[in-house]
Amino acid sequence: MMKINSSEELAIKIEHTNLNNLAKKEDIEHLTKKAKEYGFCAVVVSPYFVEYAKNLLKDTEIKVVTVVGFPLGFTAPESKEKEAEIAINSGADEIDMVVNIQAFKSEDYDTVTKEIEMVRKVTDGKILKVIIEAEHLNDEEIIRISEIIRDAGADYIKTSTGMSGQSPKAANIVLMRKIAPNVKVKASGAVKDYKTSIRLISSGADRIGTSSGDLIIEEYKRIYDKQLMDGPKGFMK
């Protein structure tokens, strides 16, 4: 798996996130400012702030990501389809959709497949990530949901909304990549330090979703700079 050898390599894998329901415009301004400063690949904001964030980032290559069916995922497929359509029309580059875990746990796989396919259709040409709340699934369930997401044509499996407060498990990421090798993985939820970020990337995560992106990079730089000063071995060699 990939090694991280610089803060730039780490930053480009981070989606800097603010989905706080009390966020204000100045918070989104701060989010986008940090994304520019550190070179993050994307920011994640609520649907309400998509157009605002897009305008703040108009002269950059930083993507604007928003959520659909967030945070519980139990809205109807038609609702998620419409949410995604509005988000794309507002300027969203990528969609993170919460899967219907109630339907999945009830073994109503047709509904889960239907909603992903419907959102996939209206997001054609954009990145679609499907959030599965992996912390609440066993291995057999992770295998089944990964198969559904793979076959429905989504681009990413995303581990969590972050609402559980649990950090992603490396073993779950390895399992997702094994079952759906052509689908990428976004690891999110309680990722607050560089060691966790690197562990998840080393396990196969392509991106990290976190509200602590700036703190993670600053921590990494402090450790990396110390490694460089202490000797020629470098960091993560």
PDB file of C-alpha atoms in Angstrom:
ATOM      1  CA  MET A   1       0.000   0.000   0.000  1.00  0.00           C
ATOM      2  CA  MET A   2       1.006   3.607  -0.457  1.00  0.00           C
ATOM      3  CA  LYS A   3       3.411   5.346   1.866  1.00  0.00           C
ATOM      4  CA  ILE A   4       3.152   9.019   2.696  1.00  0.00           C
ATOM      5  CA  ASN A   5       6.458  10.870   2.435  1.00  0.00           C
ATOM      6  CA  SER A   6       5.425  14.521   2.631  1.00  0.00           C
ATOM      7  CA  SER A   7       2.724  16.766   4.014  1.00  0.00           C
ATOM      8  CA  GLU A   8       1.689  17.531   0.430  1.00  0.00           C
ATOM      9  CA  GLU A   9       1.083  13.836  -0.277  1.00  0.00           C
ATOM     10  CA  LEU A  10      -1.050  13.583   2.834  1.00  0.00           C
ATOM     11  CA  ALA A  11      -2.977  16.818   2.229  1.00  0.00           C
ATOM     12  CA  ILE A  12      -4.068  15.855  -1.288  1.00  0.00           C
ATOM     13  CA  LYS A  13      -5.882  12.857   0.205  1.00  0.00           C
ATOM     14  CA  ILE A  14      -7.845  14.902   2.740  1.00  0.00           C
ATOM     15  CA  GLU A  15     -11.403  16.177   2.332  1.00  0.00           C
ATOM     16  CA  HIS A  16     -11.539  19.012   4.867  1.00  0.00           C
ATOM     17  CA  THR A  17     -15.020  18.893   6.388  1.00  0.00           C
ATOM     18  CA  ASN A  18     -17.507  21.101   8.189  1.00  0.00           C
ATOM     19  CA  LEU A  19     -20.966  19.580   8.526  1.00  0.00           C
ATOM     20  CA  ASN A  20     -21.697  21.217  11.846  1.00  0.00           C
ATOM     21  CA  ASN A  21     -25.371  22.176  11.864  1.00  0.00           C
ATOM     22  CA  LEU A  22     -24.464  25.489  13.518  1.00  0.00           C
ATOM     23  CA  ALA A  23     -21.860  26.446  10.903  1.00  0.00           C
ATOM     24  CA  LYS A  24     -21.979  30.003   9.575  1.00  0.00           C
ATOM     25  CA  LYS A  25     -20.584  31.640   6.453  1.00  0.00           C
ATOM     26  CA  GLU A  26     -17.425  32.663   8.270  1.00  0.00           C
ATOM     27  CA  ASP A  27     -16.845  29.016   9.207  1.00  0.00           C
ATOM     28  CA  ILE A  28     -17.040  28.006   5.559  1.00  0.00           C
ATOM     29  CA  GLU A  29     -14.691  30.845   4.667  1.00  0.00           C
ATOM     30  CA  HIS A  30     -12.233  29.479   7.230  1.00  0.00           C
ATOM     31  CA  LEU A  31     -12.673  25.951   5.860  1.00  0.00           C
ATOM     32  CA  THR A  32     -11.926  26.985   2.284  1.00  0.00           C
ATOM     33  CA  LYS A  33      -9.019  29.174   3.389  1.00  0.00           C
ATOM     34  CA  LYS A  34      -7.386  26.200   5.104  1.00  0.00           C
ATOM     35  CA  ALA A  35      -8.075  24.016   2.075  1.00  0.00           C
ATOM     36  CA  LYS A  36      -6.181  26.499  -0.098  1.00  0.00           C
ATOM     37  CA  GLU A  37      -3.378  26.908   2.434  1.00  0.00           C
ATOM     38  CA  TYR A  38      -2.692  23.187   2.857  1.00  0.00           C
ATOM     39  CA  GLY A  39      -3.666  21.923  -0.586  1.00  0.00           C
ATOM     40  CA  PHE A  40      -6.530  19.624   0.383  1.00  0.00           C
ATOM     41  CA  CYS A  41      -8.273  17.812  -2.449  1.00  0.00           C
ATOM     42  CA  ALA A  42     -11.758  18.892  -1.368  1.00  0.00           C
ATOM     43  CA  VAL A  43     -14.001  20.533   1.179  1.00  0.00           C
ATOM     44  CA  VAL A  44     -17.201  18.937   2.438  1.00  0.00           C
ATOM     45  CA  VAL A  45     -20.097  21.235   3.293  1.00  0.00           C
ATOM     46  CA  SER A  46     -23.851  21.011   3.744  1.00  0.00           C
ATOM     47  CA  PRO A  47     -26.072  21.445   0.660  1.00  0.00           C
ATOM     48  CA  TYR A  48     -26.907  24.940   1.889  1.00  0.00           C
ATOM     49  CA  PHE A  49     -23.289  26.050   1.543  1.00  0.00           C
ATOM     50  CA  VAL A  50     -22.432  24.382  -1.781  1.00  0.00           C
ATOM     51  CA  GLU A  51     -22.846  27.456  -3.943  1.00  0.00           C
ATOM     52  CA  TYR A  52     -21.060  29.651  -1.405  1.00  0.00           C
ATOM     53  CA  ALA A  53     -18.094  27.296  -1.098  1.00  0.00           C
ATOM     54  CA  LYS A  54     -17.932  26.857  -4.860  1.00  0.00           C
ATOM     55  CA  ASN A  55     -17.628  30.602  -5.310  1.00  0.00           C
ATOM     56  CA  LEU A  56     -14.897  30.853  -2.668  1.00  0.00           C
ATOM     57  CA  LEU A  57     -12.920  28.140  -4.470  1.00  0.00           C
ATOM     58  CA  LYS A  58     -13.650  29.237  -8.044  1.00  0.00           C
ATOM     59  CA  ASP A  59     -10.009  29.920  -8.913  1.00  0.00           C
ATOM     60  CA  THR A  60      -8.721  26.611  -7.520  1.00  0.00           C
ATOM     61  CA  GLU A  61      -8.870  22.912  -8.342  1.00  0.00           C
ATOM     62  CA  ILE A  62     -10.282  22.087  -4.899  1.00  0.00           C
ATOM     63  CA  LYS A  63     -13.521  20.135  -5.175  1.00  0.00           C
ATOM     64  CA  VAL A  64     -16.762  20.912  -3.346  1.00  0.00           C
ATOM     65  CA  VAL A  65     -18.408  17.847  -1.830  1.00  0.00           C
ATOM     66  CA  THR A  66     -21.844  17.710  -0.230  1.00  0.00           C
ATOM     67  CA  VAL A  67     -24.071  15.131   1.392  1.00  0.00           C
ATOM     68  CA  VAL A  68     -27.344  13.437   0.458  1.00  0.00           C
ATOM     69  CA  GLY A  69     -29.655  11.648   2.890  1.00  0.00           C
ATOM     70  CA  PHE A  70     -27.463  12.912   5.706  1.00  0.00           C
ATOM     71  CA  PRO A  71     -27.040  11.790   8.425  1.00  0.00           C
ATOM     72  CA  LEU A  72     -29.441   8.843   8.877  1.00  0.00           C
ATOM     73  CA  GLY A  73     -30.064   7.772   5.290  1.00  0.00           C
ATOM     74  CA  PHE A  74     -33.623   6.544   5.681  1.00  0.00           C
ATOM     75  CA  THR A  75     -35.287   8.964   3.250  1.00  0.00           C
ATOM     76  CA  ALA A  76     -36.918   7.598   0.099  1.00  0.00           C
ATOM     77  CA  PRO A  77     -34.823   6.925  -3.020  1.00  0.00           C
ATOM     78  CA  GLU A  78     -36.753   9.647  -4.849  1.00  0.00           C
ATOM     79  CA  SER A  79     -35.836  12.168  -2.142  1.00  0.00           C
ATOM     80  CA  LYS A  80     -32.162  11.311  -2.388  1.00  0.00           C
ATOM     81  CA  GLU A  81     -32.327  11.557  -6.162  1.00  0.00           C
ATOM     82  CA  LYS A  82     -33.786  15.062  -5.942  1.00  0.00           C
ATOM     83  CA  GLU A  83     -31.294  16.137  -3.266  1.00  0.00           C
ATOM     84  CA  ALA A  84     -28.429  14.998  -5.461  1.00  0.00           C
ATOM     85  CA  GLU A  85     -29.854  16.745  -8.532  1.00  0.00           C
ATOM     86  CA  ILE A  86     -30.207  20.041  -6.651  1.00  0.00           C
ATOM     87  CA  ALA A  87     -26.698  19.713  -5.218  1.00  0.00           C
ATOM     88  CA  ILE A  88     -25.169  19.137  -8.653  1.00  0.00           C
ATOM     89  CA  ASN A  89     -27.082  22.092 -10.084  1.00  0.00           C
ATOM     90  CA  SER A  90     -25.765  24.218  -7.208  1.00  0.00           C
ATOM     91  CA  GLY A  91     -22.200  23.369  -8.155  1.00  0.00           C
ATOM     92  CA  ALA A  92     -21.275  20.266  -6.163  1.00  0.00           C
ATOM     93  CA  ASP A  93     -18.430  18.310  -7.707  1.00  0.00           C
ATOM     94  CA  GLU A  94     -18.965  15.182  -5.616  1.00  0.00           C
ATOM     95  CA  ILE A  95     -21.813  13.598  -3.654  1.00  0.00           C
ATOM     96  CA  ASP A  96     -21.532  11.624  -0.404  1.00  0.00           C
ATOM     97  CA  MET A  97     -24.798   9.693  -0.077  1.00  0.00           C
ATOM     98  CA  VAL A  98     -25.886   7.912   3.099  1.00  0.00           C
ATOM     99  CA  VAL A  99     -27.215   4.473   2.272  1.00  0.00           C
ATOM    100  CA  ASN A 100     -30.501   3.329   3.810  1.00  0.00           C
ATOM    101  CA  ILE A 101     -29.107   1.219   6.649  1.00  0.00           C
ATOM    102  CA  GLN A 102     -32.633   0.352   7.858  1.00  0.00           C
ATOM    103  CA  ALA A 103     -33.414  -1.162   4.471  1.00  0.00           C
ATOM    104  CA  PHE A 104     -30.050  -2.927   4.356  1.00  0.00           C
ATOM    105  CA  LYS A 105     -30.424  -4.375   7.864  1.00  0.00           C
ATOM    106  CA  SER A 106     -33.915  -5.543   6.831  1.00  0.00           C
ATOM    107  CA  GLU A 107     -32.295  -7.331   3.855  1.00  0.00           C
ATOM    108  CA  ASP A 108     -34.252  -5.107   1.476  1.00  0.00           C
ATOM    109  CA  TYR A 109     -31.377  -5.043  -0.958  1.00  0.00           C
ATOM    110  CA  ASP A 110     -33.603  -3.971  -3.858  1.00  0.00           C
ATOM    111  CA  THR A 111     -34.270  -0.596  -2.185  1.00  0.00           C
ATOM    112  CA  VAL A 112     -30.582  -0.103  -1.442  1.00  0.00           C
ATOM    113  CA  THR A 113     -29.649  -0.919  -5.025  1.00  0.00           C
ATOM    114  CA  LYS A 114     -32.429   1.284  -6.397  1.00  0.00           C
ATOM    115  CA  GLU A 115     -31.440   4.375  -4.426  1.00  0.00           C
ATOM    116  CA  ILE A 116     -27.764   4.105  -5.392  1.00  0.00           C
ATOM    117  CA  GLU A 117     -28.634   3.613  -9.056  1.00  0.00           C
ATOM    118  CA  MET A 118     -31.043   6.574  -9.003  1.00  0.00           C
ATOM    119  CA  VAL A 119     -28.471   8.887  -7.450  1.00  0.00           C
ATOM    120  CA  ARG A 120     -25.797   7.513  -9.779  1.00  0.00           C
ATOM    121  CA  LYS A 121     -27.947   8.463 -12.769  1.00  0.00           C
ATOM    122  CA  VAL A 122     -28.339  12.123 -11.774  1.00  0.00           C
ATOM    123  CA  THR A 123     -24.664  12.385 -10.770  1.00  0.00           C
ATOM    124  CA  ASP A 124     -23.315  10.968 -14.014  1.00  0.00           C
ATOM    125  CA  GLY A 125     -19.899  12.457 -14.631  1.00  0.00           C
ATOM    126  CA  LYS A 126     -19.449  13.375 -10.955  1.00  0.00           C
ATOM    127  CA  ILE A 127     -17.913  11.387  -8.122  1.00  0.00           C
ATOM    128  CA  LEU A 128     -20.445   9.418  -6.043  1.00  0.00           C
ATOM    129  CA  LYS A 129     -19.518   8.045  -2.632  1.00  0.00           C
ATOM    130  CA  VAL A 130     -21.855   5.783  -0.653  1.00  0.00           C
ATOM    131  CA  ILE A 131     -21.700   5.981   3.144  1.00  0.00           C
ATOM    132  CA  ILE A 132     -22.298   2.631   4.872  1.00  0.00           C
ATOM    133  CA  GLU A 133     -21.698   3.179   8.622  1.00  0.00           C
ATOM    134  CA  ALA A 134     -19.227   0.288   8.695  1.00  0.00           C
ATOM    135  CA  GLU A 135     -18.898   0.438  12.483  1.00  0.00           C
ATOM    136  CA  HIS A 136     -22.433  -0.974  12.715  1.00  0.00           C
ATOM    137  CA  LEU A 137     -21.860  -3.802  10.225  1.00  0.00           C
ATOM    138  CA  ASN A 138     -20.253  -7.220  10.605  1.00  0.00           C
ATOM    139  CA  ASP A 139     -17.917  -8.718   8.022  1.00  0.00           C
ATOM    140  CA  GLU A 140     -20.710 -10.515   6.162  1.00  0.00           C
ATOM    141  CA  GLU A 141     -22.693  -7.281   5.925  1.00  0.00           C
ATOM    142  CA  ILE A 142     -19.661  -5.297   4.740  1.00  0.00           C
ATOM    143  CA  ILE A 143     -19.121  -7.875   2.012  1.00  0.00           C
ATOM    144  CA  ARG A 144     -22.766  -7.661   0.892  1.00  0.00           C
ATOM    145  CA  ILE A 145     -22.987  -3.855   0.893  1.00  0.00           C
ATOM    146  CA  SER A 146     -19.642  -3.589  -0.916  1.00  0.00           C
ATOM    147  CA  GLU A 147     -20.982  -5.898  -3.625  1.00  0.00           C
ATOM    148  CA  ILE A 148     -24.133  -3.794  -3.994  1.00  0.00           C
ATOM    149  CA  ILE A 149     -22.173  -0.531  -4.230  1.00  0.00           C
ATOM    150  CA  ARG A 150     -19.747  -2.057  -6.725  1.00  0.00           C
ATOM    151  CA  ASP A 151     -22.532  -3.383  -8.944  1.00  0.00           C
ATOM    152  CA  ALA A 152     -24.570  -0.140  -8.733  1.00  0.00           C
ATOM    153  CA  GLY A 153     -21.677   1.836 -10.207  1.00  0.00           C
ATOM    154  CA  ALA A 154     -20.628   4.134  -7.353  1.00  0.00           C
ATOM    155  CA  ASP A 155     -17.079   5.447  -7.275  1.00  0.00           C
ATOM    156  CA  TYR A 156     -16.355   5.165  -3.556  1.00  0.00           C
ATOM    157  CA  ILE A 157     -17.388   3.333  -0.436  1.00  0.00           C
ATOM    158  CA  LYS A 158     -17.284   5.762   2.481  1.00  0.00           C
ATOM    159  CA  THR A 159     -16.911   4.199   5.900  1.00  0.00           C
ATOM    160  CA  SER A 160     -19.023   6.510   8.052  1.00  0.00           C
ATOM    161  CA  THR A 161     -20.943   9.737   8.524  1.00  0.00           C
ATOM    162  CA  GLY A 162     -18.814  10.300  11.615  1.00  0.00           C
ATOM    163  CA  MET A 163     -21.863  10.306  13.843  1.00  0.00           C
ATOM    164  CA  SER A 164     -20.846   7.135  15.680  1.00  0.00           C
ATOM    165  CA  GLY A 165     -17.719   8.795  17.053  1.00  0.00           C
ATOM    166  CA  GLN A 166     -15.701   5.693  16.175  1.00  0.00           C
ATOM    167  CA  SER A 167     -12.566   5.685  14.074  1.00  0.00           C
ATOM    168  CA  PRO A 168     -12.579   3.558  10.888  1.00  0.00           C
ATOM    169  CA  LYS A 169     -11.138   0.064  11.241  1.00  0.00           C
ATOM    170  CA  ALA A 170      -8.252  -0.819   8.960  1.00  0.00           C
ATOM    171  CA  ALA A 171      -9.541  -4.389   8.636  1.00  0.00           C
ATOM    172  CA  ASN A 172     -12.847  -3.106   7.230  1.00  0.00           C
ATOM    173  CA  ILE A 173     -11.032  -1.083   4.588  1.00  0.00           C
ATOM    174  CA  VAL A 174      -8.973  -4.104   3.573  1.00  0.00           C
ATOM    175  CA  LEU A 175     -12.183  -6.130   3.251  1.00  0.00           C
ATOM    176  CA  MET A 176     -13.921  -3.466   1.138  1.00  0.00           C
ATOM    177  CA  ARG A 177     -10.976  -3.287  -1.243  1.00  0.00           C
ATOM    178  CA  LYS A 178     -10.895  -7.068  -1.549  1.00  0.00           C
ATOM    179  CA  ILE A 179     -14.592  -7.318  -2.446  1.00  0.00           C
ATOM    180  CA  ALA A 180     -14.729  -4.212  -4.643  1.00  0.00           C
ATOM    181  CA  PRO A 181     -11.178  -3.647  -5.935  1.00  0.00           C
ATOM    182  CA  ASN A 182     -12.296  -1.126  -8.557  1.00  0.00           C
ATOM    183  CA  VAL A 183     -14.200   0.986  -6.026  1.00  0.00           C
ATOM    184  CA  LYS A 184     -12.205   3.468  -3.989  1.00  0.00           C
ATOM    185  CA  VAL A 185     -12.534   3.975  -0.238  1.00  0.00           C
ATOM    186  CA  LYS A 186     -13.018   7.152   1.769  1.00  0.00           C
ATOM    187  CA  ALA A 187     -12.259   6.675   5.461  1.00  0.00           C
ATOM    188  CA  SER A 188     -14.015   9.062   7.806  1.00  0.00           C
ATOM    189  CA  GLY A 189     -15.196   9.414  11.377  1.00  0.00           C
ATOM    190  CA  ALA A 190     -13.061  10.498  14.329  1.00  0.00           C
ATOM    191  CA  VAL A 191      -9.891  10.832  12.224  1.00  0.00           C
ATOM    192  CA  LYS A 192      -8.054  13.453  14.229  1.00  0.00           C
ATOM    193  CA  ASP A 193      -4.317  12.764  13.969  1.00  0.00           C
ATOM    194  CA  TYR A 194      -1.723  11.993  11.346  1.00  0.00           C
ATOM    195  CA  LYS A 195      -0.972   8.479  12.645  1.00  0.00           C
ATOM    196  CA  THR A 196      -4.580   7.405  12.166  1.00  0.00           C
ATOM    197  CA  SER A 197      -4.644   9.002   8.723  1.00  0.00           C
ATOM    198  CA  ILE A 198      -1.507   7.209   7.593  1.00  0.00           C
ATOM    199  CA  ARG A 199      -2.704   3.895   9.057  1.00  0.00           C
ATOM    200  CA  LEU A 200      -5.935   4.139   7.082  1.00  0.00           C
ATOM    201  CA  ILE A 201      -4.171   5.132   3.867  1.00  0.00           C
ATOM    202  CA  SER A 202      -1.740   2.247   4.339  1.00  0.00           C
ATOM    203  CA  SER A 203      -4.756  -0.067   4.690  1.00  0.00           C
ATOM    204  CA  GLY A 204      -6.122   1.042   1.324  1.00  0.00           C
ATOM    205  CA  ALA A 205      -8.065   4.258   1.893  1.00  0.00           C
ATOM    206  CA  ASP A 206      -7.836   6.619  -1.064  1.00  0.00           C
ATOM    207  CA  ARG A 207      -9.178   9.617   0.820  1.00  0.00           C
ATOM    208  CA  ILE A 208      -9.624  10.775   4.392  1.00  0.00           C
ATOM    209  CA  GLY A 209     -12.678  12.733   5.519  1.00  0.00           C
ATOM    210  CA  THR A 210     -12.003  14.844   8.587  1.00  0.00           C
ATOM    211  CA  SER A 211     -12.815  18.139  10.237  1.00  0.00           C
ATOM    212  CA  SER A 212      -9.261  18.168  11.619  1.00  0.00           C
ATOM    213  CA  GLY A 213      -7.377  18.379   8.327  1.00  0.00           C
ATOM    214  CA  ASP A 214      -5.397  21.477   9.260  1.00  0.00           C
ATOM    215  CA  LEU A 215      -4.426  20.040  12.654  1.00  0.00           C
ATOM    216  CA  ILE A 216      -3.387  16.738  11.071  1.00  0.00           C
ATOM    217  CA  ILE A 217      -1.095  18.458   8.587  1.00  0.00           C
ATOM    218  CA  GLU A 218       0.429  20.717  11.220  1.00  0.00           C
ATOM    219  CA  GLU A 219       1.105  17.700  13.444  1.00  0.00           C
ATOM    220  CA  TYR A 220       2.618  15.791  10.531  1.00  0.00           C
ATOM    221  CA  LYS A 221       4.884  18.720   9.669  1.00  0.00           C
ATOM    222  CA  ARG A 222       6.167  18.976  13.232  1.00  0.00           C
ATOM    223  CA  ILE A 223       7.024  15.270  13.330  1.00  0.00           C
ATOM    224  CA  TYR A 224       8.403  15.198   9.792  1.00  0.00           C
ATOM    225  CA  ASP A 225      10.579  18.263  10.327  1.00  0.00           C
ATOM    226  CA  LYS A 226      11.957  16.712  13.511  1.00  0.00           C
ATOM    227  CA  GLN A 227      12.739  13.490  11.638  1.00  0.00           C
ATOM    228  CA  LEU A 228      14.621  15.462   8.991  1.00  0.00           C
ATOM    229  CA  MET A 229      16.626  17.327  11.618  1.00  0.00           C
ATOM    230  CA  ASP A 230      17.385  14.180  13.597  1.00  0.00           C
ATOM    231  CA  GLY A 231      18.843  12.201  10.741  1.00  0.00           C
ATOM    232  CA  PRO A 232      18.914  11.231   7.079  1.00  0.00           C
ATOM    233  CA  LYS A 233      16.383   8.413   7.301  1.00  0.00           C
ATOM    234  CA  GLY A 234      13.391  10.666   6.708  1.00  0.00           C
ATOM    235  CA  PHE A 235       9.825   9.899   7.603  1.00  0.00           C
ATOM    236  CA  MET A 236       7.952   6.710   6.745  1.00  0.00           C
ATOM    237  CA  LYS A 237      10.947   5.290   4.958  1.00  0.00           C
TER     238      LYS A 237
END
